PDB file of C-alpha atoms in Angstrom:
ATOM      1  CA  GLY A   4     109.799  79.667  73.229  1.00  0.00           C
ATOM      2  CA  GLN A   5     108.783  83.254  72.794  1.00  0.00           C
ATOM      3  CA  SER A   6     111.071  86.138  73.644  1.00  0.00           C
ATOM      4  CA  LEU A   7     111.330  89.871  73.219  1.00  0.00           C
ATOM      5  CA  GLU A   8     114.631  91.555  73.982  1.00  0.00           C
ATOM      6  CA  GLN A   9     114.997  95.233  74.757  1.00  0.00           C
ATOM      7  CA  PRO A  10     117.548  97.161  76.818  1.00  0.00           C
ATOM      8  CA  SER A  11     116.695  97.412  80.486  1.00  0.00           C
ATOM      9  CA  GLU A  12     117.689 101.041  80.841  1.00  0.00           C
ATOM     10  CA  VAL A  13     118.552 104.074  78.700  1.00  0.00           C
ATOM     11  CA  THR A  14     119.612 107.538  79.812  1.00  0.00           C
ATOM     12  CA  ALA A  15     119.515 110.657  77.637  1.00  0.00           C
ATOM     13  CA  VAL A  16     119.476 114.419  78.045  1.00  0.00           C
ATOM     14  CA  GLU A  17     116.594 116.752  77.447  1.00  0.00           C
ATOM     15  CA  GLY A  18     116.262 117.754  73.797  1.00  0.00           C
ATOM     16  CA  ALA A  19     118.202 114.751  72.535  1.00  0.00           C
ATOM     17  CA  ILE A  20     117.074 111.794  70.430  1.00  0.00           C
ATOM     18  CA  VAL A  21     116.938 108.270  71.819  1.00  0.00           C
ATOM     19  CA  GLN A  22     116.303 104.938  70.139  1.00  0.00           C
ATOM     20  CA  ILE A  23     114.979 101.893  71.995  1.00  0.00           C
ATOM     21  CA  ASN A  24     115.530  98.634  70.155  1.00  0.00           C
ATOM     22  CA  CYS A  25     113.472  95.481  70.318  1.00  0.00           C
ATOM     23  CA  THR A  26     114.253  92.086  68.838  1.00  0.00           C
ATOM     24  CA  TYR A  27     111.716  89.320  68.986  1.00  0.00           C
ATOM     25  CA  GLN A  28     111.383  85.613  68.518  1.00  0.00           C
ATOM     26  CA  THR A  29     107.784  84.444  68.596  1.00  0.00           C
ATOM     27  CA  SER A  30     105.763  81.578  67.192  1.00  0.00           C
ATOM     28  CA  GLY A  31     103.426  83.981  65.434  1.00  0.00           C
ATOM     29  CA  PHE A  32     103.817  87.572  64.345  1.00  0.00           C
ATOM     30  CA  TYR A  33     101.269  90.053  63.110  1.00  0.00           C
ATOM     31  CA  GLY A  34     102.778  93.295  64.321  1.00  0.00           C
ATOM     32  CA  LEU A  35     104.857  95.207  66.855  1.00  0.00           C
ATOM     33  CA  SER A  36     103.418  97.715  69.303  1.00  0.00           C
ATOM     34  CA  TRP A  37     104.970 100.148  71.756  1.00  0.00           C
ATOM     35  CA  TYR A  38     103.528 101.208  75.093  1.00  0.00           C
ATOM     36  CA  GLN A  39     104.589 103.852  77.586  1.00  0.00           C
ATOM     37  CA  GLN A  40     104.125 103.455  81.317  1.00  0.00           C
ATOM     38  CA  HIS A  41     104.897 106.083  83.931  1.00  0.00           C
ATOM     39  CA  ASP A  42     105.593 104.974  87.479  1.00  0.00           C
ATOM     40  CA  GLY A  43     102.326 104.059  89.168  1.00  0.00           C
ATOM     41  CA  GLY A  44     100.386 104.509  85.947  1.00  0.00           C
ATOM     42  CA  ALA A  45      98.747 102.302  83.362  1.00  0.00           C
ATOM     43  CA  PRO A  46     100.462 101.365  80.106  1.00  0.00           C
ATOM     44  CA  THR A  47      99.349 103.596  77.241  1.00  0.00           C
ATOM     45  CA  PHE A  48      99.552 102.769  73.544  1.00  0.00           C
ATOM     46  CA  LEU A  49     102.097 104.671  71.448  1.00  0.00           C
ATOM     47  CA  SER A  50     102.300 102.980  68.071  1.00  0.00           C
ATOM     48  CA  TYR A  51     101.797  99.848  65.996  1.00  0.00           C
ATOM     49  CA  ASN A  52     103.734  98.534  63.005  1.00  0.00           C
ATOM     50  CA  GLY A  53     102.037  95.796  61.037  1.00  0.00           C
ATOM     51  CA  LEU A  54     104.202  96.312  57.963  1.00  0.00           C
ATOM     52  CA  ASP A  55     107.886  97.029  57.451  1.00  0.00           C
ATOM     53  CA  GLY A  56     108.881 100.643  57.627  1.00  0.00           C
ATOM     54  CA  LEU A  57     108.591 103.754  59.690  1.00  0.00           C
ATOM     55  CA  GLU A  58     105.481 105.093  61.400  1.00  0.00           C
ATOM     56  CA  GLU A  59     105.604 108.638  62.717  1.00  0.00           C
ATOM     57  CA  THR A  60     103.389 110.172  65.370  1.00  0.00           C
ATOM     58  CA  GLY A  61     104.562 113.568  66.488  1.00  0.00           C
ATOM     59  CA  ARG A  62     107.850 113.286  68.367  1.00  0.00           C
ATOM     60  CA  PHE A  63     107.650 109.500  68.370  1.00  0.00           C
ATOM     61  CA  SER A  64     108.461 107.179  65.473  1.00  0.00           C
ATOM     62  CA  SER A  65     108.477 103.408  65.303  1.00  0.00           C
ATOM     63  CA  PHE A  66     110.203 101.129  62.829  1.00  0.00           C
ATOM     64  CA  LEU A  67     109.790  97.488  61.916  1.00  0.00           C
ATOM     65  CA  SER A  68     111.856  95.037  59.887  1.00  0.00           C
ATOM     66  CA  ARG A  69     110.057  91.714  59.774  1.00  0.00           C
ATOM     67  CA  SER A  70     112.948  90.004  57.989  1.00  0.00           C
ATOM     68  CA  ASP A  71     115.282  90.951  60.848  1.00  0.00           C
ATOM     69  CA  SER A  72     112.683  90.372  63.605  1.00  0.00           C
ATOM     70  CA  TYR A  73     113.611  93.833  64.790  1.00  0.00           C
ATOM     71  CA  GLY A  74     111.988  97.104  65.576  1.00  0.00           C
ATOM     72  CA  TYR A  75     112.716 100.313  67.398  1.00  0.00           C
ATOM     73  CA  LEU A  76     111.044 103.280  68.987  1.00  0.00           C
ATOM     74  CA  LEU A  77     112.592 106.672  68.299  1.00  0.00           C
ATOM     75  CA  LEU A  78     111.886 109.557  70.632  1.00  0.00           C
ATOM     76  CA  GLN A  79     112.911 113.022  69.446  1.00  0.00           C
ATOM     77  CA  GLU A  80     113.211 116.317  71.286  1.00  0.00           C
ATOM     78  CA  LEU A  81     113.204 114.505  74.589  1.00  0.00           C
ATOM     79  CA  GLN A  82     111.336 116.104  77.456  1.00  0.00           C
ATOM     80  CA  MET A  83     111.501 115.362  81.149  1.00  0.00           C
ATOM     81  CA  LYS A  84     107.974 113.967  80.985  1.00  0.00           C
ATOM     82  CA  ASP A  85     109.233 111.231  78.642  1.00  0.00           C
ATOM     83  CA  SER A  86     110.949 109.572  81.607  1.00  0.00           C
ATOM     84  CA  ALA A  87     109.021 106.320  81.822  1.00  0.00           C
ATOM     85  CA  SER A  88     109.181 102.649  80.946  1.00  0.00           C
ATOM     86  CA  TYR A  89     108.675 101.656  77.320  1.00  0.00           C
ATOM     87  CA  PHE A  90     107.466  98.189  76.355  1.00  0.00           C
ATOM     88  CA  CYS A  91     107.607  96.587  72.972  1.00  0.00           C
ATOM     89  CA  ALA A  92     104.844  94.060  72.387  1.00  0.00           C
ATOM     90  CA  VAL A  93     104.209  91.480  69.692  1.00  0.00           C
ATOM     91  CA  TYR A  94     100.732  90.604  68.505  1.00  0.00           C
ATOM     92  CA  THR A  95     101.023  86.885  67.902  1.00  0.00           C
ATOM     93  CA  GLY A  96      97.472  86.308  66.687  1.00  0.00           C
ATOM     94  CA  GLY A  97      94.477  84.830  68.473  1.00  0.00           C
ATOM     95  CA  PHE A  98      94.022  88.255  70.075  1.00  0.00           C
ATOM     96  CA  LYS A  99      97.133  87.616  72.150  1.00  0.00           C
ATOM     97  CA  THR A 100      99.910  90.139  72.778  1.00  0.00           C
ATOM     98  CA  ILE A 101     103.268  89.356  74.399  1.00  0.00           C
ATOM     99  CA  PHE A 102     105.129  92.165  76.138  1.00  0.00           C
ATOM    100  CA  GLY A 103     108.856  92.695  76.469  1.00  0.00           C
ATOM    101  CA  ALA A 104     110.491  93.307  79.828  1.00  0.00           C
ATOM    102  CA  GLY A 105     110.495  97.048  79.296  1.00  0.00           C
ATOM    103  CA  THR A 106     113.129  99.750  78.920  1.00  0.00           C
ATOM    104  CA  ARG A 107     113.364 102.350  81.616  1.00  0.00           C
ATOM    105  CA  LEU A 108     114.174 105.750  80.085  1.00  0.00           C
ATOM    106  CA  PHE A 109     115.728 108.420  82.263  1.00  0.00           C
ATOM    107  CA  VAL A 110     115.765 111.938  80.811  1.00  0.00           C
ATOM    108  CA  LYS A 111     118.234 114.304  82.447  1.00  0.00           C
ATOM    109  CA  ALA A 112     118.175 118.078  82.379  1.00  0.00           C
TER     110      ALA A 112
ATOM    111  CA  SER B  23      89.039 105.036  73.095  1.00  0.00           C
ATOM    112  CA  ALA B  24      87.950 103.229  76.230  1.00  0.00           C
ATOM    113  CA  VAL B  25      88.042 104.401  79.822  1.00  0.00           C
ATOM    114  CA  ILE B  26      88.564 101.645  82.358  1.00  0.00           C
ATOM    115  CA  SER B  27      88.147 101.749  86.113  1.00  0.00           C
ATOM    116  CA  GLN B  28      89.232  99.131  88.596  1.00  0.00           C
ATOM    117  CA  LYS B  29      88.276  98.479  92.198  1.00  0.00           C
ATOM    118  CA  PRO B  30      89.954  98.333  94.598  1.00  0.00           C
ATOM    119  CA  SER B  31      92.960 100.425  93.632  1.00  0.00           C
ATOM    120  CA  ARG B  32      95.011  98.677  96.287  1.00  0.00           C
ATOM    121  CA  ASP B  33      94.586  96.210  99.098  1.00  0.00           C
ATOM    122  CA  ILE B  34      96.574  94.429 101.749  1.00  0.00           C
ATOM    123  CA  CYS B  35      95.340  90.907 102.423  1.00  0.00           C
ATOM    124  CA  GLN B  36      96.183  87.996 104.653  1.00  0.00           C
ATOM    125  CA  ARG B  37      97.431  84.767 103.172  1.00  0.00           C
ATOM    126  CA  GLY B  38      94.751  82.178 102.585  1.00  0.00           C
ATOM    127  CA  THR B  39      92.047  84.731 101.835  1.00  0.00           C
ATOM    128  CA  SER B  40      90.593  85.751  98.467  1.00  0.00           C
ATOM    129  CA  LEU B  41      90.199  89.110  96.759  1.00  0.00           C
ATOM    130  CA  THR B  42      87.875  89.990  93.904  1.00  0.00           C
ATOM    131  CA  ILE B  43      88.967  92.777  91.564  1.00  0.00           C
ATOM    132  CA  GLN B  44      86.366  94.571  89.495  1.00  0.00           C
ATOM    133  CA  CYS B  45      86.883  96.070  86.055  1.00  0.00           C
ATOM    134  CA  GLN B  46      84.366  98.471  84.512  1.00  0.00           C
ATOM    135  CA  VAL B  47      84.612  99.828  80.954  1.00  0.00           C
ATOM    136  CA  ASP B  48      82.740 102.870  79.654  1.00  0.00           C
ATOM    137  CA  SER B  49      81.846 101.167  76.381  1.00  0.00           C
ATOM    138  CA  GLN B  50      80.935  97.692  75.187  1.00  0.00           C
ATOM    139  CA  VAL B  51      83.936  95.554  74.296  1.00  0.00           C
ATOM    140  CA  THR B  52      84.218  91.935  73.270  1.00  0.00           C
ATOM    141  CA  MET B  53      87.817  91.289  74.206  1.00  0.00           C
ATOM    142  CA  MET B  54      88.878  91.795  77.815  1.00  0.00           C
ATOM    143  CA  PHE B  55      92.182  90.702  79.295  1.00  0.00           C
ATOM    144  CA  TRP B  56      93.649  90.337  82.771  1.00  0.00           C
ATOM    145  CA  TYR B  57      97.388  90.906  83.295  1.00  0.00           C
ATOM    146  CA  ARG B  58      99.755  90.703  86.222  1.00  0.00           C
ATOM    147  CA  GLN B  59     102.750  92.998  86.597  1.00  0.00           C
ATOM    148  CA  GLN B  60     105.428  92.946  89.244  1.00  0.00           C
ATOM    149  CA  PRO B  61     106.693  96.493  89.911  1.00  0.00           C
ATOM    150  CA  GLY B  62     109.336  97.373  87.347  1.00  0.00           C
ATOM    151  CA  GLN B  63     108.705  94.254  85.305  1.00  0.00           C
ATOM    152  CA  SER B  64     106.788  93.138  82.249  1.00  0.00           C
ATOM    153  CA  LEU B  65     103.095  92.419  81.854  1.00  0.00           C
ATOM    154  CA  THR B  66     102.098  88.776  81.983  1.00  0.00           C
ATOM    155  CA  LEU B  67      98.749  87.724  80.531  1.00  0.00           C
ATOM    156  CA  ILE B  68      96.655  85.737  82.978  1.00  0.00           C
ATOM    157  CA  ALA B  69      93.576  85.118  80.871  1.00  0.00           C
ATOM    158  CA  THR B  70      91.323  86.383  78.121  1.00  0.00           C
ATOM    159  CA  ALA B  71      87.680  86.899  79.053  1.00  0.00           C
ATOM    160  CA  ASN B  72      85.016  87.107  76.368  1.00  0.00           C
ATOM    161  CA  GLN B  73      81.400  87.705  77.221  1.00  0.00           C
ATOM    162  CA  GLY B  74      79.307  84.585  77.019  1.00  0.00           C
ATOM    163  CA  SER B  75      82.140  82.095  77.102  1.00  0.00           C
ATOM    164  CA  GLU B  76      84.585  80.611  79.565  1.00  0.00           C
ATOM    165  CA  ALA B  77      87.796  82.537  80.111  1.00  0.00           C
ATOM    166  CA  THR B  78      90.907  81.239  78.370  1.00  0.00           C
ATOM    167  CA  TYR B  79      93.867  80.912  80.732  1.00  0.00           C
ATOM    168  CA  GLU B  80      97.542  81.155  79.862  1.00  0.00           C
ATOM    169  CA  SER B  81     100.093  78.568  80.849  1.00  0.00           C
ATOM    170  CA  GLY B  82     100.782  78.745  84.557  1.00  0.00           C
ATOM    171  CA  PHE B  83      97.381  80.178  85.464  1.00  0.00           C
ATOM    172  CA  VAL B  84      94.366  78.060  86.410  1.00  0.00           C
ATOM    173  CA  ILE B  85      90.710  78.772  86.912  1.00  0.00           C
ATOM    174  CA  ASP B  86      90.654  77.496  90.502  1.00  0.00           C
ATOM    175  CA  LYS B  87      93.245  80.069  91.481  1.00  0.00           C
ATOM    176  CA  PHE B  88      92.049  82.954  89.266  1.00  0.00           C
ATOM    177  CA  PRO B  89      88.332  82.558  88.565  1.00  0.00           C
ATOM    178  CA  ILE B  90      87.006  85.177  86.169  1.00  0.00           C
ATOM    179  CA  SER B  91      83.488  86.350  85.504  1.00  0.00           C
ATOM    180  CA  ARG B  92      82.315  88.282  82.443  1.00  0.00           C
ATOM    181  CA  PRO B  93      78.592  88.866  82.865  1.00  0.00           C
ATOM    182  CA  ASN B  94      78.268  91.555  80.186  1.00  0.00           C
ATOM    183  CA  LEU B  95      80.215  93.585  77.637  1.00  0.00           C
ATOM    184  CA  THR B  96      81.301  96.312  80.082  1.00  0.00           C
ATOM    185  CA  PHE B  97      82.252  94.443  83.244  1.00  0.00           C
ATOM    186  CA  SER B  98      84.509  91.665  84.489  1.00  0.00           C
ATOM    187  CA  THR B  99      85.900  90.399  87.765  1.00  0.00           C
ATOM    188  CA  LEU B 100      89.099  88.546  88.604  1.00  0.00           C
ATOM    189  CA  THR B 101      89.351  86.709  91.900  1.00  0.00           C
ATOM    190  CA  VAL B 102      92.715  85.847  93.396  1.00  0.00           C
ATOM    191  CA  SER B 103      91.978  82.825  95.573  1.00  0.00           C
ATOM    192  CA  ASN B 104      93.772  81.327  98.559  1.00  0.00           C
ATOM    193  CA  MET B 105      96.397  84.052  98.351  1.00  0.00           C
ATOM    194  CA  SER B 106     100.044  83.699  99.215  1.00  0.00           C
ATOM    195  CA  PRO B 107     102.785  86.358  99.337  1.00  0.00           C
ATOM    196  CA  GLU B 108     103.802  85.275  95.803  1.00  0.00           C
ATOM    197  CA  ASP B 109     100.509  86.714  94.559  1.00  0.00           C
ATOM    198  CA  SER B 110     101.593  90.202  95.590  1.00  0.00           C
ATOM    199  CA  SER B 111     101.544  92.128  92.334  1.00  0.00           C
ATOM    200  CA  ILE B 112      99.703  94.696  90.275  1.00  0.00           C
ATOM    201  CA  TYR B 113      96.683  93.286  88.457  1.00  0.00           C
ATOM    202  CA  LEU B 114      95.599  95.104  85.308  1.00  0.00           C
ATOM    203  CA  CYS B 115      92.442  94.872  83.282  1.00  0.00           C
ATOM    204  CA  SER B 116      92.744  95.604  79.560  1.00  0.00           C
ATOM    205  CA  VAL B 117      90.432  95.814  76.557  1.00  0.00           C
ATOM    206  CA  ARG B 118      90.862  95.861  72.799  1.00  0.00           C
ATOM    207  CA  PRO B 119      88.054  97.949  71.278  1.00  0.00           C
ATOM    208  CA  ARG B 120      86.702  96.715  67.971  1.00  0.00           C
ATOM    209  CA  GLU B 121      87.424 100.030  66.228  1.00  0.00           C
ATOM    210  CA  ARG B 122      91.098  99.771  67.163  1.00  0.00           C
ATOM    211  CA  ILE B 123      91.606  96.117  66.240  1.00  0.00           C
ATOM    212  CA  SER B 124      93.594  96.943  63.100  1.00  0.00           C
ATOM    213  CA  TYR B 125      96.047  98.890  65.263  1.00  0.00           C
ATOM    214  CA  ASN B 126      96.226  96.165  67.897  1.00  0.00           C
ATOM    215  CA  GLU B 127      95.666  98.904  70.452  1.00  0.00           C
ATOM    216  CA  GLN B 128      94.848  97.891  73.992  1.00  0.00           C
ATOM    217  CA  PHE B 129      93.617 100.151  76.762  1.00  0.00           C
ATOM    218  CA  PHE B 130      94.558  99.426  80.338  1.00  0.00           C
ATOM    219  CA  GLY B 131      92.906 100.126  83.641  1.00  0.00           C
ATOM    220  CA  PRO B 132      94.838 101.869  86.416  1.00  0.00           C
ATOM    221  CA  GLY B 133      95.605  98.554  88.102  1.00  0.00           C
ATOM    222  CA  THR B 134      95.005  97.002  91.506  1.00  0.00           C
ATOM    223  CA  ARG B 135      98.071  96.861  93.730  1.00  0.00           C
ATOM    224  CA  LEU B 136      97.803  93.753  95.890  1.00  0.00           C
ATOM    225  CA  THR B 137     100.016  92.980  98.855  1.00  0.00           C
ATOM    226  CA  VAL B 138      99.658  89.626 100.591  1.00  0.00           C
ATOM    227  CA  LEU B 139     101.085  89.267 104.071  1.00  0.00           C
TER     228      LEU B 139
END
């Protein structure tokens, strides 16, 4: 079967750093993506890791270790507007992407 | 980037009826996808719709229940047929623009929130 595991919920304070982990087990793997979704909104793309290592985009960074079937999203200098759900997603090939169950991030003042 | 609109944004329907959801993209795209999302849950791929070919359905989804049309490179429809309360969900249209293929970036429409009574 295919599975992506990520924590269901994370809480952090404004200004802090939070890491959301994702482990995956899929029949094919080309890369790991992260999406953000605010309540009532559409998912929006944050990052993609096709190779091992760290990708940085502003306050957000994403990491991938293909040998460990593991990745994470790192959010720095948390802001209240970062409160949202974050989905890891695996591109398995054939133009198909599988999404994790999502991690709900609560940022407190 | 791609800007996607969906109609209707929400609807309340009676069981046994059908609803057609429209998806319009502001640019031509080859790959278009339809997802279903229960509130607070993950996105489940229903089917992939490419212009000029039959849609490809994922396990658990069949054409009789979710017929899809893709008449051109900017438009698609998903019909939810013979609805039951279990079909209550958010239905999302998504595209993968050619220029973002190497990033595996998908753009999503705002979704159609369907409630079946």
